[in-house]
Each structure stands twice: as C-alpha cells, then as structure tokens.
Coordinates of N, CA and C in Angstrom, one line a residue:
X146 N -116.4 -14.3 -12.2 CA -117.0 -14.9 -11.0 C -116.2 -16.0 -10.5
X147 N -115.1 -15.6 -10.0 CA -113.8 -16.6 -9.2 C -114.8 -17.1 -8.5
X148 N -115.1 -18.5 -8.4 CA -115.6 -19.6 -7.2 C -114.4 -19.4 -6.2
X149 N -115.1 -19.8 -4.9 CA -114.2 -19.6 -4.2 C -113.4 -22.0 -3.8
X150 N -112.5 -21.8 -3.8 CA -112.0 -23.1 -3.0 C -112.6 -23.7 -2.2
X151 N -112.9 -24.8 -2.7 CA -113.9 -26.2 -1.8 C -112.9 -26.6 -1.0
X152 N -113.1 -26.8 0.5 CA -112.3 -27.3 1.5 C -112.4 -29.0 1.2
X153 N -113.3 -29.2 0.6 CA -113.4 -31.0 0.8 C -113.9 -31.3 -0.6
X154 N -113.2 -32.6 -0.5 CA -113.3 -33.4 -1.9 C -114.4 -34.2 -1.9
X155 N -115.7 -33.8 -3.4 CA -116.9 -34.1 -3.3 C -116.8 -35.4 -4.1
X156 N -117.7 -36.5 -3.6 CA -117.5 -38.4 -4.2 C -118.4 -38.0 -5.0
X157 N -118.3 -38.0 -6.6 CA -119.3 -38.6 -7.3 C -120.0 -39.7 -6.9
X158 N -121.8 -39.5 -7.2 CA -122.6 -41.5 -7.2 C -122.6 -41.3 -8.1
X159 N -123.0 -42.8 -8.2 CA -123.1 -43.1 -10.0 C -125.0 -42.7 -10.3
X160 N -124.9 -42.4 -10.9 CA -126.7 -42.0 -11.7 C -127.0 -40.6 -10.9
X161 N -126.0 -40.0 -10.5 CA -126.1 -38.8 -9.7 C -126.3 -37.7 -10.3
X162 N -126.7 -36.1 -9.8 CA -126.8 -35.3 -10.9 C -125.2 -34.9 -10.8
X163 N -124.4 -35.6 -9.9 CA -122.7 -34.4 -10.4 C -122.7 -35.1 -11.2
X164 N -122.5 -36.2 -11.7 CA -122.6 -36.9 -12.8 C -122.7 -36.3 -13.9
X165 N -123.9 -35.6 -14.1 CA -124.2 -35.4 -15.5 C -123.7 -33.8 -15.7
X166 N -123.3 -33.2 -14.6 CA -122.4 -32.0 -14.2 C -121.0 -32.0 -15.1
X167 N -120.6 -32.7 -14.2 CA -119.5 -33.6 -14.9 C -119.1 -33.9 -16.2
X168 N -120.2 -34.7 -16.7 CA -120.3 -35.2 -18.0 C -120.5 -33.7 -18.9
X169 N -120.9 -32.6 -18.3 CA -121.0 -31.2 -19.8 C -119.4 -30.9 -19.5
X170 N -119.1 -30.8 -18.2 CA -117.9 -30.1 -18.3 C -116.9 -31.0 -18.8
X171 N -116.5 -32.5 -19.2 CA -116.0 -32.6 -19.9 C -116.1 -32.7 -21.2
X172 N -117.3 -32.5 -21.4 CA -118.0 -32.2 -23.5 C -117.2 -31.0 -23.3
X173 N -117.6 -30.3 -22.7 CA -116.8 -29.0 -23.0 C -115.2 -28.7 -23.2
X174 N -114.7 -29.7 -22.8 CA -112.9 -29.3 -22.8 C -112.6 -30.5 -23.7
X175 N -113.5 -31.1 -24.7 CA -113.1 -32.4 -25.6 C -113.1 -31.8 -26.7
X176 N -112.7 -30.3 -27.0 CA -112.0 -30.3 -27.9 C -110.9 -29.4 -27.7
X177 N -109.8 -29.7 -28.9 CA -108.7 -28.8 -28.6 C -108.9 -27.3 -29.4
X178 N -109.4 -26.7 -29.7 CA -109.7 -25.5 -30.2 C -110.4 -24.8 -28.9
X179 N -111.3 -25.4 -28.0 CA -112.1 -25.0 -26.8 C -110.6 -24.9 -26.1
X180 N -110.1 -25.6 -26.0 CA -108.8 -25.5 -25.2 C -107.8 -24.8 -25.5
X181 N -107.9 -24.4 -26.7 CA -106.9 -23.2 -27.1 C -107.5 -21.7 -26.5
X182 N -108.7 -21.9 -26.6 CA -109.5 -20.6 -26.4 C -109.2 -20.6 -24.8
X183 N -109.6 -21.3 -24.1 CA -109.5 -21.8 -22.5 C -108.3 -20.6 -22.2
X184 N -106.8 -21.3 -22.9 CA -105.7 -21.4 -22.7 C -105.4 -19.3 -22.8
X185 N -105.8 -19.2 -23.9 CA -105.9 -17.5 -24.4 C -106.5 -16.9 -23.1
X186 N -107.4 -17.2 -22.4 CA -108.2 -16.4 -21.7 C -108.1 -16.7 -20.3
X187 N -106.6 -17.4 -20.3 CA -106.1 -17.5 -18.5 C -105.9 -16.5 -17.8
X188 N -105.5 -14.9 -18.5 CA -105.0 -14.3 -17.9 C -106.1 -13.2 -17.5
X189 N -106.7 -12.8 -18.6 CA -107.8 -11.8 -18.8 C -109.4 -12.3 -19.4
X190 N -110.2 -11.7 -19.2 CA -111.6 -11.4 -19.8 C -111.0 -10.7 -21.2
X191 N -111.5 -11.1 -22.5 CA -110.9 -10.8 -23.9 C -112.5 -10.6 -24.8
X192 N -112.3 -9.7 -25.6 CA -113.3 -9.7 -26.3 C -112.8 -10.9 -27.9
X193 N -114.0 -11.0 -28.3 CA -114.1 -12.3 -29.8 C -113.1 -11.8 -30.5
X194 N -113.1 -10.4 -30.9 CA -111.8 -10.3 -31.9 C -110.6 -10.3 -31.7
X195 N -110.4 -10.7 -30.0 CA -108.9 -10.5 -29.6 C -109.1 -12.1 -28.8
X196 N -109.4 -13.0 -29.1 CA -109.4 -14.3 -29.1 C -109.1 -14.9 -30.7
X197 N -109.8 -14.3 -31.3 CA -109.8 -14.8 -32.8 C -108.5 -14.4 -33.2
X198 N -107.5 -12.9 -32.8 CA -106.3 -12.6 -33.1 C -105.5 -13.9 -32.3
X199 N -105.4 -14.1 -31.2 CA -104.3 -15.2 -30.2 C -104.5 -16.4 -30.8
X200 N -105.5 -17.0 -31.1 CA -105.6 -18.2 -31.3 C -105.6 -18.5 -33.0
X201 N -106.1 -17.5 -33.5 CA -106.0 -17.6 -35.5 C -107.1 -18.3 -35.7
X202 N -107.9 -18.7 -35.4 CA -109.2 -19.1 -35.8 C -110.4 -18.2 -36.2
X203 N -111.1 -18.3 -37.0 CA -112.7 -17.6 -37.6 C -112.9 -17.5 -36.8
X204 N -113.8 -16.1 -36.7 CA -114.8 -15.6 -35.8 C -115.7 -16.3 -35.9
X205 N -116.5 -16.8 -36.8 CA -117.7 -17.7 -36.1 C -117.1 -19.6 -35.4
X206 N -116.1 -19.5 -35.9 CA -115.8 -20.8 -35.1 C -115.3 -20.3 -33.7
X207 N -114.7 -19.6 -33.3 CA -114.7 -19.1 -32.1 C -115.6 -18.6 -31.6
X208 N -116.6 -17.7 -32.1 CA -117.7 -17.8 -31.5 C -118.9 -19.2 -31.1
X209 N -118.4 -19.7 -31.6 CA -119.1 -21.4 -31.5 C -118.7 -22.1 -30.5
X210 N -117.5 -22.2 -29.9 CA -116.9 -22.5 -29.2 C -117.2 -21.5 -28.3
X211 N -117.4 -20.6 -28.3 CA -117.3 -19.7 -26.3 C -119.3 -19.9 -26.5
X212 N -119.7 -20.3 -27.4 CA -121.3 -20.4 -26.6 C -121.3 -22.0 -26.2
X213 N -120.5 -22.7 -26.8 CA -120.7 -24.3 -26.1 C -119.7 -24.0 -25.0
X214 N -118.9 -23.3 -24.8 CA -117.8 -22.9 -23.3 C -119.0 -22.2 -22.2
X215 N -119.7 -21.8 -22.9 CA -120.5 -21.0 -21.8 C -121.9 -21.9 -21.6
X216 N -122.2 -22.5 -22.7 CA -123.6 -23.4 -22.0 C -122.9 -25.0 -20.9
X217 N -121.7 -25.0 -21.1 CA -121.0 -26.1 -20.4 C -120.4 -25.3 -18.1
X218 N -121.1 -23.8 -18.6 CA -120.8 -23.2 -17.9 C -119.1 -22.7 -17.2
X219 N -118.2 -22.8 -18.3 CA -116.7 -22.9 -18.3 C -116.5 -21.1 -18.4
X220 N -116.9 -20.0 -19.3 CA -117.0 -19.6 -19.3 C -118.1 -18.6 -18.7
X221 N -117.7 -17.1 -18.5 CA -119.1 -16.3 -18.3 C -118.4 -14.8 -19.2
X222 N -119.7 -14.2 -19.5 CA -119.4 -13.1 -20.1 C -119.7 -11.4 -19.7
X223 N -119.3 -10.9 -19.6 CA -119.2 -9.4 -19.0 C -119.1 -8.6 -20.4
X224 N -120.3 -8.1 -20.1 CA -121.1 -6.2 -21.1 C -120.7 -5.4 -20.5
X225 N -119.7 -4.5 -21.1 CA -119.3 -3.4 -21.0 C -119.5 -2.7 -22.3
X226 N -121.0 -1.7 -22.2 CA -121.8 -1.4 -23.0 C -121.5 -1.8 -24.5
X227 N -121.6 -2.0 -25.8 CA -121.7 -2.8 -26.7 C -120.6 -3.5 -26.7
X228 N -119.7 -4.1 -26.1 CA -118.4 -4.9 -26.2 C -119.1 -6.0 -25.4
X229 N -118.6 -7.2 -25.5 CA -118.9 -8.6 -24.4 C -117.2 -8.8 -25.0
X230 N -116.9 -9.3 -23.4 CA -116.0 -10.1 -22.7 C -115.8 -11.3 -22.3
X231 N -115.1 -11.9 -22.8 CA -115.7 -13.6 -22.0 C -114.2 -13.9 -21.3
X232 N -113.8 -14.4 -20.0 CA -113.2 -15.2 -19.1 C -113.4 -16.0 -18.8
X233 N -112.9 -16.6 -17.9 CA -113.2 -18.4 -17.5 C -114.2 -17.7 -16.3
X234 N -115.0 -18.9 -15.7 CA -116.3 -18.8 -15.0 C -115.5 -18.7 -13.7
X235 N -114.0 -20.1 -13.7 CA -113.2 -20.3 -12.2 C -112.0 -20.4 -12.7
X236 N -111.2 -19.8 -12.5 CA -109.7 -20.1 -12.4 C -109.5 -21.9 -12.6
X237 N -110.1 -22.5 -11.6 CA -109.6 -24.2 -11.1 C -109.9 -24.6 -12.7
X238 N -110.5 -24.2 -13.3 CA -110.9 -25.1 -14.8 C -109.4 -25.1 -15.3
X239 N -108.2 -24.2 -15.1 CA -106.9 -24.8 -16.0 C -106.2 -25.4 -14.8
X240 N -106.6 -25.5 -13.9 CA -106.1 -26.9 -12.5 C -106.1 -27.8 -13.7
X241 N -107.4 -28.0 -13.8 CA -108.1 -29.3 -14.6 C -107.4 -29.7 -15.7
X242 N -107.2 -28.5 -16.8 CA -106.6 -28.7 -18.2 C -105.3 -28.9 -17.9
X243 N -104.6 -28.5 -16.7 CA -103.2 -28.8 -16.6 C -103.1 -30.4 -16.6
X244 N -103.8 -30.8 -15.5 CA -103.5 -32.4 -14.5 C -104.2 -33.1 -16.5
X245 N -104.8 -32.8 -16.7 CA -105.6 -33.8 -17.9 C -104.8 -33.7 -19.1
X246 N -103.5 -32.8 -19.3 CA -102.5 -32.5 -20.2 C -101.7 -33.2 -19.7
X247 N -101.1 -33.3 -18.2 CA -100.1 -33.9 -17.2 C -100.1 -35.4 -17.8
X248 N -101.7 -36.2 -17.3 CA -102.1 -37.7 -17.2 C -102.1 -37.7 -19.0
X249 N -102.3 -36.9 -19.9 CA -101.9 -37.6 -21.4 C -101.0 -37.9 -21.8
X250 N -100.1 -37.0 -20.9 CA -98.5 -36.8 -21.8 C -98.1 -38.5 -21.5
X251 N -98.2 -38.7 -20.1 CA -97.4 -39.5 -19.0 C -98.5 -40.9 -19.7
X252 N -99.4 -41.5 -20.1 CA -99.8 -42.3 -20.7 C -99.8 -42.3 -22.7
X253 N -99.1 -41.5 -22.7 CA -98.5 -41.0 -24.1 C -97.1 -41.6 -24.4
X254 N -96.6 -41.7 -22.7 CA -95.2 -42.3 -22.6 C -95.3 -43.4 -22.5
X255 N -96.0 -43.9 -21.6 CA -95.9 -45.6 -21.4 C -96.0 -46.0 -22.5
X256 N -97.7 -45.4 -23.1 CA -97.5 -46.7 -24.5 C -96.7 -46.7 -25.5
X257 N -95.3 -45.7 -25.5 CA -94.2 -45.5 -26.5 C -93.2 -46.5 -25.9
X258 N -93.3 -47.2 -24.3 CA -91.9 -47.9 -23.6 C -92.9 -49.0 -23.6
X259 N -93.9 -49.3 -24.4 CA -94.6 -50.9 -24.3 C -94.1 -51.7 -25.2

C-alpha cells in the first residue's frame, strides 16, 4: 500500500493528534532489530522465515517485532493463502531511517571533535 507523495509539508501542534501519530511511529523505529527488519524488507514483501533467515534472529522475536511494526502502522501484511507477507506500509519510512541514521552519525562526530 505505496502512499502516494505529500506535495506540502504538514506543521505539527503541540497537544495535536499528529503528535501522538508521530510519537507510535517513532516507538516503532527505537529499536535496532525493528530496523534491521525495516532494512530486510526494503526491497520486497518477505514471509517470517525469510526475515528470520536475513536478519538471524528467532522467529518469535521477529515475529514480535513485525506486530509492534504493524500496530505502529510501518508495516502491512499480504495473505497469499496460508503464507503472510509483510512489507513496509510506505516506501518514505526508509527516507526517515536514512536522514535519522544521516543526523546520528554527523552528531556522533561532533561529540568525538568536542
């Protein structure tokens, strides 16, 4: 379910509901195992045992992770009769993981030249 591209950049208020929008979809990418899994499933919709193969983590910790990816709404899942598939919900979510990998590295630097 590719969203399609927002022409305009929306202002969070404060005590707003994007706000608390906001606030799941970053629970959701605050950990790095979610992010490994993220990262696995840039290209394709993958089923659990071929997530669990890329990334080397247990099947129930990966499956733990794509139901908090999917109640954070990051993910969505596709039934193709007894198989489930999971892919990202938007493409733009690894915009996100890139620029938020980008701004750690680059304040990862400064405080090594402080």
């Amino acid at each position: 379910m590719n969203l399609p591209a927002r022409k305009h950049t929306i202002r969070l208020k404060p005590g707003a509901e994007d706000c608390r929008s906001v606030a799941c979809l970053a629970k959701g990418l605050s950990d790095e195992n979610r992010l490994r899994i993220l990262m696995c499933l840039s290209g394709q919709k993958k089923s659990v045992s071929k997530i669990v193969e890329e990334v080397g983590l247990s099947q129930p910790l990966v499956s733990h992770h794509l139901k908090e990816l999917k109640r954070c709404l990051i993910v969505d899942i596709e039934r193709n009769g007894p198989f489930i598939y999971y892919g990202l919900a938007d493409s733009r979510i690894l915009d996100v993981v890139q620029a938020l990998g980008s701004i750690a590295m680059d304040l990862v630097a400064a405080r090594k030249t402080l």
